[in-house]
Coordinates of C-alpha atoms in Angstrom, one line a residue:
M311 CA -102.0 -23.0 10.7
A312 CA -98.0 -22.8 9.0
R313 CA -96.8 -24.6 6.4
R314 CA -94.3 -27.5 6.9
P315 CA -91.2 -27.1 5.2
T316 CA -90.5 -29.4 2.6
S317 CA -88.1 -32.7 1.8
A318 CA -86.7 -30.9 -1.1
W319 CA -85.9 -27.5 1.5
R320 CA -84.9 -29.9 4.1
G321 CA -82.4 -31.6 1.6
L322 CA -80.9 -28.2 0.5
A323 CA -80.2 -27.1 4.6
T324 CA -78.5 -30.6 4.8
R325 CA -76.3 -29.9 1.9
F326 CA -75.4 -26.8 2.5
L327 CA -74.8 -27.4 7.2
A328 CA -72.7 -30.5 5.4
L329 CA -70.6 -28.1 3.4
L330 CA -70.2 -25.7 5.6
I331 CA -68.6 -28.4 7.7
G332 CA -66.0 -29.5 5.0
A333 CA -64.9 -26.3 4.5
S334 CA -64.3 -25.4 8.8
V335 CA -63.0 -29.0 9.1
A336 CA -60.6 -28.4 5.9
A337 CA -59.5 -24.4 7.1
G338 CA -58.1 -25.8 11.0
G339 CA -56.4 -28.6 9.4
I340 CA -54.6 -26.2 6.8
V341 CA -54.3 -23.4 9.5
A342 CA -53.0 -26.6 11.7
M343 CA -50.3 -27.8 9.3
V344 CA -49.4 -24.0 8.8
A345 CA -49.7 -23.7 12.9
S346 CA -47.6 -26.8 13.0
A347 CA -44.7 -26.1 10.5
P348 CA -41.5 -25.1 10.9
V349 CA -41.1 -21.3 10.6
G350 CA -38.2 -20.3 8.0
P351 CA -34.8 -18.1 9.2
S352 CA -34.2 -14.9 9.7
A353 CA -32.1 -13.8 6.0
I354 CA -29.2 -11.6 7.5
R355 CA -26.9 -10.0 5.4
L356 CA -23.2 -9.4 5.6
D357 CA -21.9 -5.6 5.3
P358 CA -18.0 -7.0 4.0
A359 CA -17.0 -3.4 3.6
A360 CA -18.2 -2.1 7.0
L361 CA -15.5 -4.4 8.3
T362 CA -12.8 -1.5 7.9
W363 CA -10.6 0.2 10.5
H364 CA -10.5 4.0 10.5
R365 CA -7.3 5.6 11.7
T366 CA -8.1 8.5 14.2
P367 CA -8.1 12.2 13.1
S368 CA -6.4 13.1 16.6
S369 CA -3.7 10.2 15.2
S370 CA -1.1 12.3 15.2
V371 CA 2.7 10.8 14.2
A372 CA 5.3 12.3 15.4
L373 CA 8.6 11.9 12.9
S374 CA 11.9 13.6 12.8
F375 CA 11.6 15.3 9.6
P376 CA 14.7 17.6 8.7
D377 CA 14.7 21.2 9.8
S378 CA 15.3 22.2 6.4
G379 CA 14.4 20.8 3.1
S380 CA 12.0 18.9 1.3
A381 CA 11.6 14.7 3.2
A382 CA 9.2 12.6 2.7
W383 CA 8.5 8.6 3.7
F384 CA 7.1 5.1 2.5
I385 CA 6.9 2.3 4.5
T386 CA 5.7 -0.7 1.9
G387 CA 3.5 -3.5 4.1
A388 CA 1.2 -1.1 6.0
D389 CA 1.3 0.9 2.5
T390 CA 1.4 4.3 4.1
G391 CA 3.6 7.5 4.0
G392 CA 3.7 11.5 4.2
S393 CA 6.0 14.2 3.3
I394 CA 7.0 17.4 4.5
R395 CA 7.4 21.2 2.2
D396 CA 7.0 18.9 -0.4
L397 CA 5.1 20.6 -2.9
L398 CA 7.5 22.1 -5.7
P399 CA 10.1 20.0 -7.9
V400 CA 13.8 20.7 -6.5
P401 CA 17.0 19.8 -8.1
I402 CA 18.3 16.2 -6.3
A403 CA 21.4 15.6 -7.9
S404 CA 22.9 12.1 -8.5
V405 CA 19.4 10.8 -7.1
T406 CA 18.7 11.3 -11.1
K407 CA 21.1 8.3 -11.6
M408 CA 18.1 5.7 -10.1
M409 CA 16.2 6.4 -13.1
S410 CA 19.3 6.2 -15.0
A411 CA 19.7 2.2 -13.7
L412 CA 16.4 1.8 -14.7
V413 CA 16.2 3.0 -18.4
I414 CA 19.4 0.5 -18.1
L415 CA 18.0 -2.7 -17.0
D416 CA 14.6 -1.7 -18.8
A417 CA 17.3 -1.8 -21.9
L418 CA 19.5 -4.6 -20.8
P419 CA 17.4 -6.6 -18.2
L420 CA 20.1 -8.7 -16.1
K421 CA 19.7 -11.7 -13.9
P422 CA 21.0 -12.7 -10.4
G423 CA 25.0 -14.2 -11.6
D424 CA 24.4 -12.1 -15.0
T425 CA 27.4 -10.0 -16.5
G426 CA 25.8 -8.6 -19.4
P427 CA 27.2 -7.4 -22.3
C428 CA 30.7 -5.7 -22.2
T429 CA 33.0 -3.1 -24.0
T430 CA 36.0 -2.2 -24.1
A431 CA 37.4 1.0 -22.8
Q432 CA 37.7 3.5 -25.7
Y433 CA 39.3 7.3 -25.4
V434 CA 35.9 8.8 -25.6
D435 CA 35.4 7.0 -22.1
V436 CA 38.8 8.5 -21.0
A437 CA 37.9 11.6 -21.9
A438 CA 34.5 12.1 -19.9
Y439 CA 36.6 10.0 -17.0
Q440 CA 39.1 13.7 -17.1
H441 CA 36.1 16.2 -17.4
F442 CA 34.3 14.2 -14.6
A443 CA 37.2 15.2 -12.3
A444 CA 38.2 18.5 -13.6
T445 CA 34.4 19.5 -12.6
G446 CA 34.2 18.2 -9.4
Q447 CA 31.5 15.1 -10.3
S448 CA 31.4 11.8 -8.7
R449 CA 33.5 9.0 -11.0
A450 CA 35.1 6.1 -11.2
A451 CA 38.5 5.2 -13.0
V452 CA 38.9 3.8 -16.7
A453 CA 42.1 3.5 -19.2
M454 CA 41.8 2.5 -22.9
G455 CA 41.6 -0.9 -23.6
E456 CA 39.5 -1.6 -20.2
Q457 CA 37.2 -4.9 -20.6
I458 CA 34.4 -4.0 -18.4
C459 CA 30.4 -5.1 -18.2
E460 CA 27.1 -3.9 -17.9
N461 CA 27.1 -5.5 -14.1
Q462 CA 29.6 -3.4 -13.4
L463 CA 29.2 -0.4 -14.4
L464 CA 25.8 -0.3 -13.1
A465 CA 27.4 -0.3 -9.7
G466 CA 29.7 1.8 -10.5
L467 CA 27.1 3.4 -11.0
L468 CA 25.0 3.4 -7.8
V469 CA 27.4 2.7 -5.1
R470 CA 30.2 4.7 -6.7
S471 CA 28.0 7.4 -8.5
A472 CA 30.3 6.8 -11.1
G473 CA 28.5 9.2 -13.8
N474 CA 31.1 8.9 -16.6
Y475 CA 29.9 5.4 -16.5
L476 CA 27.0 6.8 -18.2
T477 CA 29.4 6.9 -21.5
L478 CA 29.7 3.4 -21.5
L479 CA 26.1 2.2 -21.3
E480 CA 25.0 4.0 -23.5
R481 CA 27.1 3.3 -26.4
L482 CA 26.3 -0.4 -25.1
M483 CA 22.8 0.0 -25.0
G484 CA 23.3 2.0 -28.7
V485 CA 22.0 6.0 -28.2
D486 CA 22.8 9.1 -27.4
Q487 CA 22.7 11.0 -24.6
A488 CA 20.1 12.7 -25.8
Q489 CA 18.0 9.9 -26.8
F490 CA 18.9 8.2 -22.9
V491 CA 17.5 11.7 -21.4
L492 CA 14.8 10.9 -23.1
A493 CA 13.7 7.2 -22.2
M494 CA 14.4 8.6 -18.9
N495 CA 11.5 11.0 -19.3
R496 CA 9.4 8.7 -21.0
R497 CA 9.6 6.0 -18.2
A498 CA 9.1 9.1 -14.5
E499 CA 5.5 9.8 -17.5
R500 CA 5.1 6.0 -17.8
M501 CA 4.8 5.5 -13.9
G502 CA 2.7 8.7 -12.8
L503 CA 6.0 11.0 -11.8
R504 CA 4.2 14.2 -12.7
A505 CA 6.4 16.6 -10.9
T506 CA 9.5 15.0 -12.2
H507 CA 11.9 16.1 -15.1
Y508 CA 15.7 15.2 -16.3
V509 CA 17.8 17.4 -18.8
D510 CA 20.9 15.1 -17.7
P511 CA 21.5 11.1 -16.7
T512 CA 23.8 12.3 -13.7
G513 CA 21.1 15.2 -11.8
Y514 CA 24.6 17.9 -12.2
D515 CA 22.4 19.7 -14.2
P516 CA 20.0 21.8 -11.5
R517 CA 17.2 21.9 -14.1
S518 CA 16.8 17.3 -13.5
V519 CA 14.3 18.3 -10.9
S520 CA 12.2 15.9 -8.6
T521 CA 10.3 15.7 -5.5
A522 CA 10.5 13.5 -2.7
T523 CA 7.8 11.4 -2.5
E524 CA 8.0 10.9 -6.5
Q525 CA 12.0 9.5 -5.9
I526 CA 10.8 7.3 -3.4
E527 CA 8.1 5.8 -5.8
V528 CA 11.6 5.7 -8.5
A529 CA 13.4 3.7 -5.5
R530 CA 10.7 1.5 -5.2
T531 CA 11.0 0.3 -8.4
L532 CA 14.1 0.3 -8.5
M533 CA 14.5 -1.9 -5.7
A534 CA 11.9 -4.0 -6.7
N535 CA 14.7 -5.7 -9.1
P536 CA 17.4 -8.2 -7.5
V537 CA 20.3 -7.0 -9.2
A538 CA 20.0 -4.0 -8.4
A539 CA 18.7 -4.3 -5.0
E540 CA 21.6 -6.4 -4.7
I541 CA 23.8 -3.9 -6.0
V542 CA 22.8 -1.1 -3.7
N543 CA 23.1 -2.8 -0.5
H544 CA 26.6 -2.3 -0.1
S545 CA 29.1 -0.1 1.6
S546 CA 31.7 -1.1 -0.9
V547 CA 32.5 -2.0 -4.7
T548 CA 35.6 -3.4 -6.8
L549 CA 36.0 -2.3 -10.0
P550 CA 38.4 -3.0 -13.4
V551 CA 40.7 0.2 -13.2
A552 CA 39.4 2.0 -9.6
G553 CA 40.2 -0.9 -7.8
T554 CA 37.7 -0.8 -3.8
V555 CA 36.2 2.5 -3.9
P556 CA 33.5 3.2 -0.7
S557 CA 29.8 3.7 -1.1
W558 CA 28.9 7.3 -1.8
T559 CA 25.8 6.8 -0.3
P560 CA 25.9 6.9 3.6
L561 CA 24.9 3.7 5.4
A562 CA 24.0 2.0 2.6
G563 CA 24.9 -1.4 3.4
T564 CA 25.1 -1.4 7.3
G565 CA 22.5 -2.8 9.7
D566 CA 19.4 -2.8 8.4
V567 CA 20.5 -0.4 6.1
V568 CA 19.9 -1.8 2.1
G569 CA 20.4 1.4 -0.3
V570 CA 19.9 3.2 -2.7
K571 CA 20.9 6.6 -3.8
S572 CA 22.5 9.3 -2.4
G573 CA 23.8 12.8 -4.3
R574 CA 25.0 16.4 -4.0
T575 CA 25.8 20.0 -5.5
D576 CA 25.8 23.4 -4.7
A577 CA 21.9 23.5 -6.3
A578 CA 20.5 20.7 -5.1
G579 CA 22.6 20.4 -1.0
G580 CA 23.0 17.0 0.1
C581 CA 20.2 14.6 -1.1
D582 CA 19.4 11.1 -0.1
V583 CA 16.6 8.1 -0.4
L584 CA 17.6 5.5 2.3
A585 CA 15.6 2.5 2.8
L586 CA 15.6 0.6 5.7
R587 CA 14.6 -2.9 6.4
Y588 CA 12.3 -4.0 9.3
Q589 CA 11.0 -7.0 10.3
N590 CA 7.3 -8.2 11.7
R591 CA 4.7 -11.3 12.1
H592 CA 3.5 -10.4 8.5
G593 CA 7.5 -11.0 7.1
G594 CA 8.3 -7.3 7.1
G595 CA 9.4 -4.4 4.5
L596 CA 11.3 -1.3 3.8
V597 CA 10.7 2.3 5.2
F598 CA 11.7 4.5 1.7
A599 CA 13.0 7.7 3.4
A600 CA 13.9 10.9 1.0
V601 CA 15.1 13.9 2.2
F602 CA 16.7 17.2 -0.5
G603 CA 18.2 20.4 -0.1
Q604 CA 20.5 19.2 2.9
R605 CA 23.5 21.6 4.6
G606 CA 26.3 21.6 5.8
G607 CA 29.7 19.6 6.1
D608 CA 29.6 17.5 2.9
L609 CA 26.5 17.7 2.1
V610 CA 26.1 14.3 1.7
T611 CA 26.5 13.0 5.3
P612 CA 24.2 15.4 6.9
A613 CA 20.9 14.3 3.9
G614 CA 22.3 10.5 4.9
D615 CA 22.5 10.9 8.6
A616 CA 18.3 13.4 8.3
A617 CA 16.9 9.9 6.1
N618 CA 18.2 7.8 8.6
R619 CA 16.4 9.4 11.5
L620 CA 13.4 10.2 9.6
A621 CA 12.9 6.5 8.9
R622 CA 13.7 5.5 12.2
S623 CA 11.1 7.5 13.6
V624 CA 8.7 5.6 11.1
L625 CA 9.6 2.5 12.8
D626 CA 9.2 4.0 16.3
A627 CA 6.3 5.7 15.4
H628 CA 2.3 4.7 17.3
V629 CA -0.8 5.2 15.9
T630 CA -4.4 5.2 17.5
W631 CA -7.0 3.1 15.1
Q632 CA -10.5 3.4 16.1
F633 CA -13.8 0.6 14.7
R634 CA -16.5 3.2 16.2
R635 CA -19.6 2.6 18.2
G636 CA -23.1 1.8 16.4
T637 CA -21.2 1.2 12.8
S638 CA -23.5 -1.3 10.6
V639 CA -22.4 -4.3 9.9
A640 CA -24.5 -6.4 8.7
S641 CA -28.7 -6.9 8.5
V642 CA -31.3 -9.0 9.4
T643 CA -35.1 -9.9 8.4
W644 CA -37.1 -11.7 9.1
G645 CA -40.6 -11.6 8.5
T646 CA -41.7 -7.6 7.7
T647 CA -39.5 -7.0 10.5
H648 CA -36.3 -5.7 9.5
A649 CA -33.4 -3.7 11.6
H650 CA -29.3 -3.2 11.6
V651 CA -27.2 -4.7 13.3
V652 CA -24.2 -2.6 14.8
T653 CA -21.1 -2.1 17.4
E654 CA -23.2 -1.7 20.6
S655 CA -19.2 -0.1 21.6
G656 CA -16.0 1.0 20.1
L657 CA -12.9 -0.4 19.9
T658 CA -9.1 1.3 20.1
L659 CA -6.0 0.2 19.2
R660 CA -2.7 1.7 19.3
R661 CA -0.4 -0.1 17.4
L662 CA 3.3 0.8 15.7
L663 CA 2.3 2.9 12.6
W664 CA 4.3 -0.1 10.2
Q665 CA 2.6 -3.0 12.2
V666 CA -1.5 -3.8 9.9
P667 CA -4.5 -3.2 12.2
P668 CA -5.7 -7.3 12.9
T669 CA -8.6 -8.8 10.8
I670 CA -12.1 -8.1 12.0
R671 CA -14.9 -10.6 11.4
V672 CA -18.2 -11.1 12.5
D673 CA -18.9 -14.2 15.0
R674 CA -21.9 -16.0 16.3
L675 CA -24.3 -13.5 14.8
S676 CA -27.7 -15.6 14.6
V677 CA -31.6 -14.3 14.5
T678 CA -33.1 -17.4 15.6
H679 CA -36.4 -16.1 17.9
A680 CA -37.8 -12.8 18.5
V681 CA -35.6 -10.5 19.6
A682 CA -35.9 -6.6 21.0
T683 CA -34.4 -3.6 20.3
G684 CA -30.6 -3.4 21.7
Q685 CA -30.4 -6.7 22.1
R686 CA -26.8 -8.8 21.7
V687 CA -27.1 -11.2 18.9
G688 CA -22.9 -11.6 18.0
W689 CA -19.7 -10.2 18.6
L690 CA -17.4 -8.5 16.6
V691 CA -13.9 -9.7 16.9
A692 CA -9.9 -8.7 16.4
E693 CA -7.7 -10.6 17.9
S694 CA -8.4 -11.3 21.4
H695 CA -10.6 -7.9 21.7
R696 CA -14.5 -8.4 20.5
V697 CA -17.5 -5.8 20.7
A698 CA -21.0 -7.0 20.9
L699 CA -23.3 -6.4 18.6
V700 CA -26.7 -5.6 18.7
V701 CA -30.0 -4.7 16.5
T702 CA -31.2 -1.3 15.6
G703 CA -34.9 -2.5 15.8
A704 CA -37.1 -5.8 17.2
V705 CA -37.3 -8.4 14.7
A706 CA -39.8 -11.1 15.2
P707 CA -41.1 -14.5 13.3
P708 CA -43.8 -14.0 11.3
T709 CA -47.0 -13.8 13.3
L710 CA -49.8 -16.7 11.6
W711 CA -52.1 -14.5 10.4
Q712 CA -49.1 -13.3 7.6
R713 CA -48.3 -16.8 7.0
L714 CA -52.2 -17.3 6.1
R715 CA -51.5 -14.6 3.9

C-alpha cells in the first residue's frame, strides 16, 4: 500500500507552484510593459558632402580662343577657368606693369581719394622720358620742376602705360630699379606664380615672362585693390604735363569692360588682360581673359579684340550639371537593420557657365515604420526640381524578442 505524501512535501510543492505562478505573472507584466512601450525612432544620418553637383565629362564648353598665341580665362563667382597653349612662360610686354603697380601699392598704400606722396621731376626723369621716346616705348611727357603725386603716376603707368613714370615712383619708394625688380619677383613668389619672372619693371625686356593663367591671377589681385580697380576702368587719363591722353588698353572703361592692362613688343606680340563685368542673381562678378602673342595691325588691337571675344564667349557658354542616380545621401539604422538612402533617378541641369548650380537639399526624409527595399522615404530638392530618395534595403523596428534581450 503506497505511502501518502507527508505535510512537509505538500507545503514544498505549494510554495514552488506559487513561485512559478508569480514568476510567470512578473514575466508577463514585463513583456506587456515592453510591448506597450513606444519603439525608439530610426536613426538617420545625412552625408552633406554627397550633396554636390558634378559637371558631366561630355559637357564641352565652346569658347572663342584665339587661333595663335596663348590664352586663359577665369570667372569669379563660379571660380572656374581654363587655358590653351599656356604651359610655357612667354614675354608679356607692358602687362608686366600690373605687378609693378602691386609692388608700389604694397610700399605706398593708397585709399580712394588719396594723392599719396608727391615728388618733383628732375633732370633724370626728363632724360628717362627722352630715352623711352627714342626706343619707342610707351611714355608720358614730364618737365623739369613738375609736381606729380603717386595717384597720378599710377594712373599714367596703368592707363597710358607710361614706363618712364617708374623712375619717379622708385624715387618715392626710396629704391633703385634692381631693388624694385627684386620686390616684383618676391611678390610673384608669395603669390605662387612659378612660371613668372621679371628682369625689368616695364616688360620691354623679353626676359620678363609669365603665362596667361598667372597674369590673370596678378590682374585679380590688382582689381581687388579699390584704387587700382578705379584707375584701370578709364579710357583716358589727365596728367600734369602730358594732358589728357587715351588708354593703351583696348576697350578699357567702355561698356562693361573695366580694365585691365595691355602691352606690345616685337618679341611678345600683342598682349592684353581684360576684365568684363557681369550681373546675376547673386550680384555678379568679373570675367578675366588674357591673350598673349597676337599678331597683325598694331599688335595691341588684335590682342584686345581676342581677349574681348574670349571673355564674352565665356558668358555665353553652357555646361551640364548632373546629380547621379544611385548617389547615397544618407543612411538609416533601426534596430538591427541598416540601409543607405539613395537617389531613385538622376537630375540634369543645363546652365550658363557663370551660373552657380542651385543648392541641393534633402526634404521630408523620414522612416517611422517598416519599409521595404526601394521604398520612397524622402526627396532630393534643387529649386523646382526634385528626385525621390529610396532605401537600398528593408528597414524595420526591432522585434519584441530583440527589445527583450
